[in-house]
Amino acid sequence: MYQFDPKALHLAKEFNAQPIGKHSAELQKVLNLFRGEAMKDKYVLVCTEPHKRWVLSQLTGVRGEKVRMTNHVFTDIDEAERFVFKLRWKKYTGKELRD
Amino acid sequence: MKTIVGYSDKISATPGEAIKFMVSCTGAKSYRAEFVRIIHGDTNPAGPGYKEEKIKAPALAKTFPGRKQEIHAGSYVAIPDSPLFHDLSSFSVSALIWPTTPDKGRQSLLSKWSERSKGGFQLVVDGNKGVAFVLGDGSGKTEEFGTGKALVGREWYFVGATYDAASKQVHVYQEPMEQYAKIDSTAHAKGVSKLKSVARPDGPLVMAAHAKDDSGGRLACAGHYNGKIERPKLANRALSRLELENLHAALVPSDLATAIVGDWDFSRDIMSVKVSDMSPNRLHGEIVNMPARAMKGHNWTGKEMDWKHAPRQYGAIHFHDDDLYDAGWDVDFEFTVPANQKSGVYAVRVYTETDEDFMPFCVKPPLGKAGAKICFLMPTASYMAYANEHMPTNATLAEMLTGQLAVLYPHDVFLNEHREYGASNYDTHSDGSGVCYSSRLRPILNMRPKYASWLGGAGSSLWQFNADGHIADWLEAMGYEFDVVTDEDLHHEGFARIAPYKAILTGSHPEYWSKPAWDALDAWKRQGGRLMYMGANGWYWRVAFHPEKPGMMEVRRGEGGIRAWAAEPGEYYHSFTGEYGGLWRRQGKPPQMVAGTGFSAQGFDISSYFKRQPDSFNPRAKFIFEGVGKDEIIGDFGLIGGGAAGLELDRADRLLGTPPHALVLASSEGHTDIYMVVCEELLINYPAATGSQSPLVRADMVFYELAGGGAVFSSSSIAWSGSLSHNNYKNNVSKITDNVLKRFVDEKPF
């Protein structure tokens, strides 16, 4: 598995500045790790109001099983990306990402 | 959650033609319906917004009773009931099988069974307990005789069972063709039945499932089997092990031949839904819900890859518990397209207080009576290929491909939980095999206005049907009169369907083409037609339509190309037509031969822009750039990913068929590293195949004249049409498209 330096906070800064779009090669490698996760518990967004409201949800990895919706609701899709980036950063580094 | 859904029996109709509509409404006791023309299905507030025209339709102006309609997915063979089945007292069954989910509970291989009375017999794969014979006396008493040994998945087995009514002896056999060290799955179980007799229930003999309920005139089955079955047989006495095997010999001994009740040979009728009984009893039947045919049998040698050359080696049918052809719902209402209704994209909208669904269709002019010089060719074959795709909930790669969290919309959530609505050609079946057939005789929830897709990039996030609304909307906003024709019309009616048109605009992603549709378009181009390719990744996969059943399409993902699954070697030829499947490029017809450009790269995060190339200053291209500055960046705006160059990109390549005189007018640049070169370009893989490094990650805008006085313009980008409406349709993408179309409808030959 790809490993990265938990102290490389410049990557988080770069991501937060532009979650969707062009990224440096170094950040792209981290994103490939984050976004390539298996389907069990994988984060997705459920759009409940077009262009306005997204609910952070998780897949179970089992075909046909309900998508699990969480209490985290976003009105800006970039904010949802930043939130999930933080969760995954913690998962892979054990460290909290501070704002 | 969706509480009202429906579908129609036709995807295209002429004025005066009747269309049947089938609706399932679970959210209210009743629903209403209206006839609408769909103008712009994109709800993105950054664009023109949702637009439709309501059309008076007195026939729909009433309340319809709501009711739930079920879909019974899962394929099987049904052999109609026969007195011969009722004459049986002792009997034997046998078959060759290749189970793909042997541990997935009880799955019927061959059954004459009544679920209500629990009577009859079933030869089953009984989960981890291997093959079993289930018998029932019809009064509720049942018995099971199983081998107790698990089958190995995706291995061929000879299986059989016998029942002797006099001695009550029961024998069950399972014998693998391949022997592995340390794995013993060979078994012979025997026992004595305590039932007075085995019932002979009414109803069909069913293979790959058993009958559950036939109320309401529709057979519903259960116990669906995943895997292949080959040469199932039924005999009228309890045969010995040797006799069971001899039943499968090329020449059946005469004393045994008289015992045969049914001998079904799936290597016959491969292009059909028929199943033929080779015995004198002629107990023929049909496949239901389109299991895969032209599948390799136990005896496939690998010397022949084409089933037509060695049909006896393709005697297997692969059944799936999630196959679906026709949802088979009762008709809620019939609607006749009003006389003189102008051609266009229409729908019947059904709605309750809390939900709605659209059932879209094309109104085409009567054959030979064009209403305009311009035709929008709706790529319905591609809509069918993507119909009800489950990639955001099934595919690990979804988030990687799009460079963003997969966004699920209400229909994705619904389809994830309602697998009975059938899969797309981008999905795998529950047993992991590829979905090679797709039907439109079911609600297709991603072929709807207002629909958005995880695959459509940032912004409006549109794909296929609803993305193509950007094109039809632009034509309308610019004041063009146009007709609409579908892929299926072109396939069935040929050149005559498009002969009257001066210019044809494609959809944003016309990826799937049958040979008849390809030939019709080719003939039209040779006779002066002017083609505007308004997207990318067109003319990619070869498809076939079923020769007997309407609305059913096949794609075999053979050899290469961007594939959501791969066809098994030896299974590359279409079962519907016998044609070789796969990429057109692999068949010597790359898309560059049709439109000057062909698939080169894809990525699904954000879009980019085009820059003019030296060819754009060629006097031949002057008309295209009237009003566009020489240094002007083209399309650095738009609803699809924020630019006109995005999602999938095509490039010119002389070696793949781009005409030598074609002008490369503009090329895109600056794509992200989510964009990657398509895999058919990677003979040897290398580490610089992404947007920031590979010159193949680009779209080439191309123009060239045709020998018959026609011409071709290709935008070569799926995102192109998402930029048309920017700034109230006043922008350089709109300008270029308008310049081209104005000249293309001019009678003057190129």
CSV table of N, CA and C in Angstrom, one decimal, chain B residues 77 79 207 231-232 262-269 272-279 282-286 293:
chain,number,residue,atom,x,y,z
B,77,VAL,N,-35.8,-21.6,-18.6
B,77,VAL,CA,-36.4,-22.2,-19.8
B,77,VAL,C,-37.7,-22.8,-19.3
B,79,ILE,N,-40.8,-25.2,-20.6
B,79,ILE,CA,-41.4,-26.1,-21.5
B,79,ILE,C,-42.9,-26.3,-21.2
B,207,MET,N,-36.4,-25.1,-16.4
B,207,MET,CA,-35.0,-25.3,-16.2
B,207,MET,C,-34.4,-24.0,-15.6
B,231,ARG,N,-27.5,-29.6,-22.4
B,231,ARG,CA,-28.2,-30.9,-22.8
B,231,ARG,C,-29.0,-31.5,-21.7
B,232,PRO,N,-29.9,-30.8,-21.1
B,232,PRO,CA,-30.7,-31.5,-20.1
B,232,PRO,C,-31.6,-32.5,-20.7
B,262,GLY,N,-37.7,-36.1,-23.0
B,262,GLY,CA,-37.2,-34.8,-23.6
B,262,GLY,C,-35.7,-34.8,-23.6
B,263,ASP,N,-35.2,-34.2,-24.7
B,263,ASP,CA,-33.8,-34.1,-25.0
B,263,ASP,C,-33.5,-32.8,-25.6
B,264,TRP,N,-33.2,-31.8,-24.7
B,264,TRP,CA,-33.2,-30.4,-25.2
B,264,TRP,C,-31.8,-30.0,-25.6
B,265,ASP,N,-31.7,-29.5,-26.8
B,265,ASP,CA,-30.4,-29.2,-27.3
B,265,ASP,C,-30.2,-27.7,-27.5
B,266,PHE,N,-29.5,-27.0,-26.6
B,266,PHE,CA,-29.4,-25.6,-26.6
B,266,PHE,C,-28.4,-25.1,-27.7
B,267,SER,N,-27.7,-26.0,-28.4
B,267,SER,CA,-26.9,-25.5,-29.5
B,267,SER,C,-27.7,-25.2,-30.7
B,268,ARG,N,-28.9,-25.6,-30.7
B,268,ARG,CA,-29.8,-25.2,-31.8
B,268,ARG,C,-30.5,-23.8,-31.5
B,269,ASP,N,-31.0,-23.2,-32.4
B,269,ASP,CA,-31.8,-21.9,-32.2
B,269,ASP,C,-31.1,-20.9,-31.4
B,272,SER,N,-32.3,-17.4,-31.5
B,272,SER,CA,-33.8,-17.4,-31.2
B,272,SER,C,-34.0,-17.5,-29.7
B,273,VAL,N,-35.3,-17.3,-29.3
B,273,VAL,CA,-35.7,-17.6,-27.9
B,273,VAL,C,-36.2,-19.0,-27.8
B,274,LYS,N,-36.2,-19.7,-29.0
B,274,LYS,CA,-36.7,-21.1,-29.0
B,274,LYS,C,-35.8,-22.1,-28.3
B,275,VAL,N,-36.3,-23.1,-27.7
B,275,VAL,CA,-35.5,-24.2,-27.2
B,275,VAL,C,-36.1,-25.5,-27.8
B,276,SER,N,-35.3,-26.3,-28.5
B,276,SER,CA,-35.8,-27.4,-29.2
B,276,SER,C,-35.5,-28.7,-28.5
B,277,ASP,N,-36.6,-29.5,-28.5
B,277,ASP,CA,-36.5,-30.9,-28.0
B,277,ASP,C,-36.2,-31.8,-29.2
B,278,MET,N,-35.1,-32.5,-29.1
B,278,MET,CA,-34.6,-33.4,-30.2
B,278,MET,C,-35.3,-34.7,-30.2
B,279,SER,N,-36.1,-35.0,-29.1
B,279,SER,CA,-36.7,-36.3,-29.0
B,279,SER,C,-37.9,-36.3,-30.0
B,282,ARG,N,-41.0,-33.8,-29.3
B,282,ARG,CA,-41.1,-32.4,-29.7
B,282,ARG,C,-41.6,-31.5,-28.6
B,283,LEU,N,-41.1,-31.7,-27.5
B,283,LEU,CA,-41.5,-30.8,-26.3
B,283,LEU,C,-40.7,-29.5,-26.3
B,284,HIS,N,-40.9,-28.7,-27.3
B,284,HIS,CA,-40.2,-27.5,-27.4
B,284,HIS,C,-40.6,-26.4,-26.4
B,285,GLY,N,-39.7,-25.5,-26.1
B,285,GLY,CA,-40.0,-24.4,-25.2
B,285,GLY,C,-39.4,-23.2,-25.6
B,286,GLU,N,-39.2,-22.3,-24.6
B,286,GLU,CA,-38.6,-21.0,-24.8
B,286,GLU,C,-37.8,-20.6,-23.7
B,293,ARG,N,-26.9,-16.9,-24.5
B,293,ARG,CA,-26.7,-18.1,-25.4
B,293,ARG,C,-25.4,-17.9,-26.2
